[in-house]
Amino acid sequence: MAAPLAAASGTAFAGDVAGRVVDSTSGRPLPNATVSIPSLGRSVVSDRSGDYRISDLPAGAHDVSVSYVGFAPSTQSVTVAETGTASADFSLATGIAEITVTGYRLAQATALQDKKSSIVIKDSITADDAGKLPDRNAAETLARVPGLSVTTDQGEGRYVTVRGIDAALSNVTVDGQVIGSPEGDTRRVALDTVPADVLSKLEVIKAVTPDLDGNSIGGTVNLITPSAFDDPDGKFFSATVDAGYYDLNGDSPFGGSVGWGTTFGAEKQWGIVLSGSYSDRTFASQNVQGGDPWTEEGDFLVPDEFNIRDYEIQRVRKGFVANLEFEPSDGARFYWRNLYNRYEDTELQSEYTADYRNGDLEDQTPTSGTFTEGEAQRANSERLEIQSILTSSLGGTVDVGQWTFGASVTYGETEQDTPYDNYHEFELDSEVPMTYDTSKKFFNVDAGDVVYDPANFEFNETDQGHQNIKEDLLVFQADITRHFDLGDNSGSIKFGAKSVSREQKSDQDMIVYDGFDGDYLMSGVALSGDVTFDGDAGGYHFGRGVDYRAAQDFFEANQALFEADDGDTLIESFGVDYRVKEEVTAGYVMGTLNVGRATWIGGVRYERTANDYQAFDVTLDDGDPISDPPPERRGSSDFDHWLPGLQVNFNLRDDVILRAAWTNTIGRPSYEQTVPFRIFEFEDAEGEVEAGNPSLKPLESMNLDASLEWYLQPSGILSVGVFYKDIDNPIFNQLTVLEGEVFEGRFWDELEISQPQNAKSGEITGIELNYQQQFSMLPAPFDGFGAQIGYTWTDSEADTFGRDAKVPFFLQSDDIVSASLFWAKAGFEARLGYAYRSDYLDTVGEAEDGSEDLYVDAHGQLDFKASYMFGKGTTVYLQMQNITGEPLRFYSGDRSRMAENEFYSWNATAGVTVKF
């Protein structure tokens, strides 16, 4: 329910006004409607069920007004008695002849109203009439939000980047509660694990308030699950089935979802929602790489090696939601919310590698040359990776007069389980001349016909192993809000405390076999057919690859004849093992004050982070372990942060809002960066050290945001925003080379030490533009059109090690664009959408001139969706993704030096949704 605004001392107040705001056409609740009594300067916002309550009003007649984006405003005269509650329900219409706000139109209007009524800078996406978000996973849905882009994996959206800032620096929550990350090398939450079908809304808060977690330099991404009280009838059922086609391999993905909810009890005070989603997608991709980095050889820069890969991938997603809610009275709501997602990724990877830069270099030109002693390998691997996210939250809120009390406890469990990760490699039995050619975008290496005969490849290595990364999360939270009135002004003071306990463990067991007692040639386990790459990377002849199943069967039948490498096995089995315990204790105080047309929000948050780490010290002398098992290394760290913030929202007019914010946030390092692992390999007086750094400091960011929003009639927005982030302690990997120095009591001719370190500072400045409009005011048939375009420009720089010049901030795109054109009328909808981000820095190389820096190239994706609704119950749809077959590319220092190209092609899905 909307929170009550309490009486000021000495003023005679009596009754309340309460009711529900719905769409007159569908009866669907309209959340976040602005309900006001202008004569008293009082206003509230309806909750997700469309319900509102304005408390402690003076007795007498009052005009109650409601406004909502895309709908005509409405006013009722209500008489408030000295005691009790007066009822005032509102059924809003569009106010435009022959136009019904349904489907995508209603979803867009609801999202705009959510933004307009918010006291923070935020954007959101809501489900349409069919109860569906527009994409297959949460990450791809969020790519439609202005200022957001998506990092892809095998052509699917995976991580969400807010305003170009690394996804690890944003906070991801479910129904406002923190969730863990199932990956050990990053704090990013892979949102491709979450099917969009099990969510009702996604919101992105770009300037956080003190009552939200401070670990949110990019912002907070909140995934909201359905409620039975969302539906006007108190019950609903929906089901979807779909099937599709993937162009590159001709396979047919399929899936389905089902959702059911109802209210029950004598006064419909209980609500339950159960929903599930399943999808099975088998597809392929092709990859060319080897230019990471391009380094100098002779007189020119050339790729490091030449590698082509052929992928076969199956991804199965399962998502479940089970929510139970109880509303025993107005102002009291209790809930038990549960979400579980499981993502299974089976990846078969066949590859050919030409390690051509060996021997003498002959006949070099600016784009070609021949090395006399090239080497080649052929390999195949298969890995099953299962990621799961479980979150269960029990809590509630209660209004008692002027006070609102809230409390919750949340248990979370995330896991990345790799039951098997097996690899088989064969190498060419002789060294042969190899000629490289970089005259075209897709460089090539010609090694002659010898590399296409499997009989010329002999066994080199097989790896057999598995890994498990698991995180347990326990969160306790309590919040208290006191509402007040000061004459014509109103506000609240809110304070609370939160405890977040995490424990993550990584355990990998991997045996590396590099010898075989006998003859073992690839010809005995080779595939029968050749592979030729298609698409824009066409022209590459892959040849006959390793048959993974045959190679794995051979290994299992002859395991006793394979010889293990003790050193490599130790690195793979202990080098990535660790345990982390993290305790975050937080408290905050926040005040909200409504003065005339302005709303002020200010306060401070305190967070203390305490970490305890455990990992291993793996040391190899000329490939032999010094100690097996290796000794443990331990470390710890603790940090205190005071995070003040101040925001203001000023209604210049009813349809124009000016917002400004000053906030302070942090970004904690990943576990992999901070655990005290060390891998130390040396031979005689030369060696290499790779280590984690428990002394890393969190990133600290001071953020300035401002925006001007003009809400257009009948349903649209034109807005401009600016933002600035001053970030201390950015993290980069530092490579230190000791020559002729003593390290740990021993003299070294050369010792390379690689370790993440905090650099000094970085800055990000940006401008964000957004335009959305439904052109229902135009004459038919143009009244069915609507458009949206968002553009974000950023300029960033950061200090890093060994460079006089600054580099762009890590993972920061300068330009982000999202655009769509849609047409909706008489039950038919069609939408063409485009998402673009410019290139960004992925890895800082060793060369001071930046020629070895690795960049992810610009990426733009075009999607299409069309649907038709039969009455109010059945919708059929067709959608196409990546219509232009946009690949994922990397380059080394300069766009002319390609480092990697991964090609996916397009895919299409058709389906039907039934709802009643």
PDB file of N, CA and C in Angstrom, residues 376-412:
ATOM      1  N   ALA A 376      51.934 -26.706 -35.418  1.00  0.00           N
ATOM      2  CA  ALA A 376      50.470 -26.702 -35.500  1.00  0.00           C
ATOM      3  C   ALA A 376      49.888 -27.698 -34.515  1.00  0.00           C
ATOM      4  N   GLN A 377      48.678 -27.369 -34.029  1.00  0.00           N
ATOM      5  CA  GLN A 377      47.936 -28.257 -33.129  1.00  0.00           C
ATOM      6  C   GLN A 377      46.481 -28.334 -33.584  1.00  0.00           C
ATOM      7  N   ARG A 378      45.878 -29.475 -33.335  1.00  0.00           N
ATOM      8  CA  ARG A 378      44.441 -29.653 -33.486  1.00  0.00           C
ATOM      9  C   ARG A 378      43.897 -30.194 -32.172  1.00  0.00           C
ATOM     10  N   ALA A 379      42.765 -29.686 -31.769  1.00  0.00           N
ATOM     11  CA  ALA A 379      42.233 -30.062 -30.462  1.00  0.00           C
ATOM     12  C   ALA A 379      40.714 -30.067 -30.504  1.00  0.00           C
ATOM     13  N   ASN A 380      40.139 -30.720 -29.510  1.00  0.00           N
ATOM     14  CA  ASN A 380      38.705 -30.661 -29.288  1.00  0.00           C
ATOM     15  C   ASN A 380      38.452 -30.777 -27.790  1.00  0.00           C
ATOM     16  N   SER A 381      37.422 -30.093 -27.336  1.00  0.00           N
ATOM     17  CA  SER A 381      37.101 -30.133 -25.912  1.00  0.00           C
ATOM     18  C   SER A 381      35.591 -30.081 -25.752  1.00  0.00           C
ATOM     19  N   GLU A 382      35.137 -30.563 -24.624  1.00  0.00           N
ATOM     20  CA  GLU A 382      33.721 -30.436 -24.279  1.00  0.00           C
ATOM     21  C   GLU A 382      33.631 -30.097 -22.797  1.00  0.00           C
ATOM     22  N   ARG A 383      32.745 -29.162 -22.517  1.00  0.00           N
ATOM     23  CA  ARG A 383      32.561 -28.706 -21.146  1.00  0.00           C
ATOM     24  C   ARG A 383      31.073 -28.542 -20.874  1.00  0.00           C
ATOM     25  N   LEU A 384      30.638 -29.012 -19.718  1.00  0.00           N
ATOM     26  CA  LEU A 384      29.280 -28.762 -19.237  1.00  0.00           C
ATOM     27  C   LEU A 384      29.389 -27.841 -18.038  1.00  0.00           C
ATOM     28  N   GLU A 385      28.746 -26.683 -18.147  1.00  0.00           N
ATOM     29  CA  GLU A 385      28.751 -25.718 -17.052  1.00  0.00           C
ATOM     30  C   GLU A 385      27.315 -25.444 -16.641  1.00  0.00           C
ATOM     31  N   ILE A 386      27.043 -25.586 -15.356  1.00  0.00           N
ATOM     32  CA  ILE A 386      25.699 -25.381 -14.824  1.00  0.00           C
ATOM     33  C   ILE A 386      25.761 -24.237 -13.824  1.00  0.00           C
ATOM     34  N   GLN A 387      25.079 -23.153 -14.136  1.00  0.00           N
ATOM     35  CA  GLN A 387      24.991 -22.027 -13.214  1.00  0.00           C
ATOM     36  C   GLN A 387      23.581 -21.986 -12.621  1.00  0.00           C
ATOM     37  N   SER A 388      23.512 -21.765 -11.339  1.00  0.00           N
ATOM     38  CA  SER A 388      22.204 -21.687 -10.690  1.00  0.00           C
ATOM     39  C   SER A 388      22.187 -20.523  -9.706  1.00  0.00           C
ATOM     40  N   ILE A 389      21.019 -19.913  -9.596  1.00  0.00           N
ATOM     41  CA  ILE A 389      20.787 -18.819  -8.657  1.00  0.00           C
ATOM     42  C   ILE A 389      19.513 -19.126  -7.888  1.00  0.00           C
ATOM     43  N   LEU A 390      19.629 -19.174  -6.568  1.00  0.00           N
ATOM     44  CA  LEU A 390      18.482 -19.373  -5.693  1.00  0.00           C
ATOM     45  C   LEU A 390      18.427 -18.204  -4.729  1.00  0.00           C
ATOM     46  N   THR A 391      17.269 -17.589  -4.605  1.00  0.00           N
ATOM     47  CA  THR A 391      17.083 -16.556  -3.593  1.00  0.00           C
ATOM     48  C   THR A 391      15.714 -16.736  -2.962  1.00  0.00           C
ATOM     49  N   SER A 392      15.685 -16.680  -1.641  1.00  0.00           N
ATOM     50  CA  SER A 392      14.441 -16.843  -0.888  1.00  0.00           C
ATOM     51  C   SER A 392      14.399 -15.751   0.158  1.00  0.00           C
ATOM     52  N   SER A 393      13.316 -14.951   0.138  1.00  0.00           N
ATOM     53  CA  SER A 393      13.236 -13.789   1.002  1.00  0.00           C
ATOM     54  C   SER A 393      11.916 -13.799   1.761  1.00  0.00           C
ATOM     55  N   LEU A 394      12.010 -13.630   3.071  1.00  0.00           N
ATOM     56  CA  LEU A 394      10.851 -13.603   3.954  1.00  0.00           C
ATOM     57  C   LEU A 394      10.836 -12.266   4.676  1.00  0.00           C
ATOM     58  N   GLY A 395       9.720 -11.556   4.575  1.00  0.00           N
ATOM     59  CA  GLY A 395       9.690 -10.246   5.216  1.00  0.00           C
ATOM     60  C   GLY A 395       8.325  -9.608   5.141  1.00  0.00           C
ATOM     61  N   GLY A 396       8.288  -8.315   5.488  1.00  0.00           N
ATOM     62  CA  GLY A 396       7.024  -7.595   5.435  1.00  0.00           C
ATOM     63  C   GLY A 396       7.175  -6.170   5.905  1.00  0.00           C
ATOM     64  N   THR A 397       6.086  -5.405   5.724  1.00  0.00           N
ATOM     65  CA  THR A 397       6.022  -4.026   6.204  1.00  0.00           C
ATOM     66  C   THR A 397       4.686  -3.820   6.916  1.00  0.00           C
ATOM     67  N   VAL A 398       4.719  -2.978   7.928  1.00  0.00           N
ATOM     68  CA  VAL A 398       3.522  -2.678   8.708  1.00  0.00           C
ATOM     69  C   VAL A 398       3.475  -1.180   8.974  1.00  0.00           C
ATOM     70  N   ASP A 399       2.310  -0.570   8.701  1.00  0.00           N
ATOM     71  CA  ASP A 399       2.087   0.833   9.026  1.00  0.00           C
ATOM     72  C   ASP A 399       1.380   0.924  10.375  1.00  0.00           C
ATOM     73  N   VAL A 400       1.957   1.714  11.271  1.00  0.00           N
ATOM     74  CA  VAL A 400       1.353   1.955  12.577  1.00  0.00           C
ATOM     75  C   VAL A 400       1.320   3.462  12.789  1.00  0.00           C
ATOM     76  N   GLY A 401       0.160   4.053  12.506  1.00  0.00           N
ATOM     77  CA  GLY A 401       0.059   5.499  12.620  1.00  0.00           C
ATOM     78  C   GLY A 401       1.040   6.194  11.697  1.00  0.00           C
ATOM     79  N   GLN A 402       1.928   6.962  12.301  1.00  0.00           N
ATOM     80  CA  GLN A 402       2.896   7.729  11.535  1.00  0.00           C
ATOM     81  C   GLN A 402       4.134   6.925  11.164  1.00  0.00           C
ATOM     82  N   TRP A 403       4.183   5.663  11.544  1.00  0.00           N
ATOM     83  CA  TRP A 403       5.398   4.867  11.382  1.00  0.00           C
ATOM     84  C   TRP A 403       5.172   3.728  10.389  1.00  0.00           C
ATOM     85  N   THR A 404       6.232   3.377   9.669  1.00  0.00           N
ATOM     86  CA  THR A 404       6.255   2.177   8.840  1.00  0.00           C
ATOM     87  C   THR A 404       7.462   1.346   9.248  1.00  0.00           C
ATOM     88  N   PHE A 405       7.192   0.082   9.609  1.00  0.00           N
ATOM     89  CA  PHE A 405       8.249  -0.826  10.028  1.00  0.00           C
ATOM     90  C   PHE A 405       8.413  -1.912   8.962  1.00  0.00           C
ATOM     91  N   GLY A 406       9.650  -2.184   8.597  1.00  0.00           N
ATOM     92  CA  GLY A 406       9.915  -3.227   7.619  1.00  0.00           C
ATOM     93  C   GLY A 406      11.094  -4.082   8.050  1.00  0.00           C
ATOM     94  N   ALA A 407      11.035  -5.360   7.753  1.00  0.00           N
ATOM     95  CA  ALA A 407      12.129  -6.272   8.081  1.00  0.00           C
ATOM     96  C   ALA A 407      12.106  -7.429   7.106  1.00  0.00           C
ATOM     97  N   SER A 408      13.283  -8.000   6.864  1.00  0.00           N
ATOM     98  CA  SER A 408      13.362  -9.142   5.954  1.00  0.00           C
ATOM     99  C   SER A 408      14.621  -9.933   6.247  1.00  0.00           C
ATOM    100  N   VAL A 409      14.565 -11.198   5.905  1.00  0.00           N
ATOM    101  CA  VAL A 409      15.731 -12.068   5.919  1.00  0.00           C
ATOM    102  C   VAL A 409      15.766 -12.783   4.573  1.00  0.00           C
ATOM    103  N   THR A 410      16.937 -12.825   3.972  1.00  0.00           N
ATOM    104  CA  THR A 410      17.090 -13.408   2.638  1.00  0.00           C
ATOM    105  C   THR A 410      18.219 -14.429   2.655  1.00  0.00           C
ATOM    106  N   TYR A 411      17.925 -15.586   2.101  1.00  0.00           N
ATOM    107  CA  TYR A 411      18.955 -16.605   1.902  1.00  0.00           C
ATOM    108  C   TYR A 411      19.184 -16.761   0.405  1.00  0.00           C
ATOM    109  N   GLY A 412      20.444 -16.760   0.014  1.00  0.00           N
ATOM    110  CA  GLY A 412      20.769 -16.940  -1.394  1.00  0.00           C
ATOM    111  C   GLY A 412      21.845 -17.984  -1.572  1.00  0.00           C
TER     112      GLY A 412
END
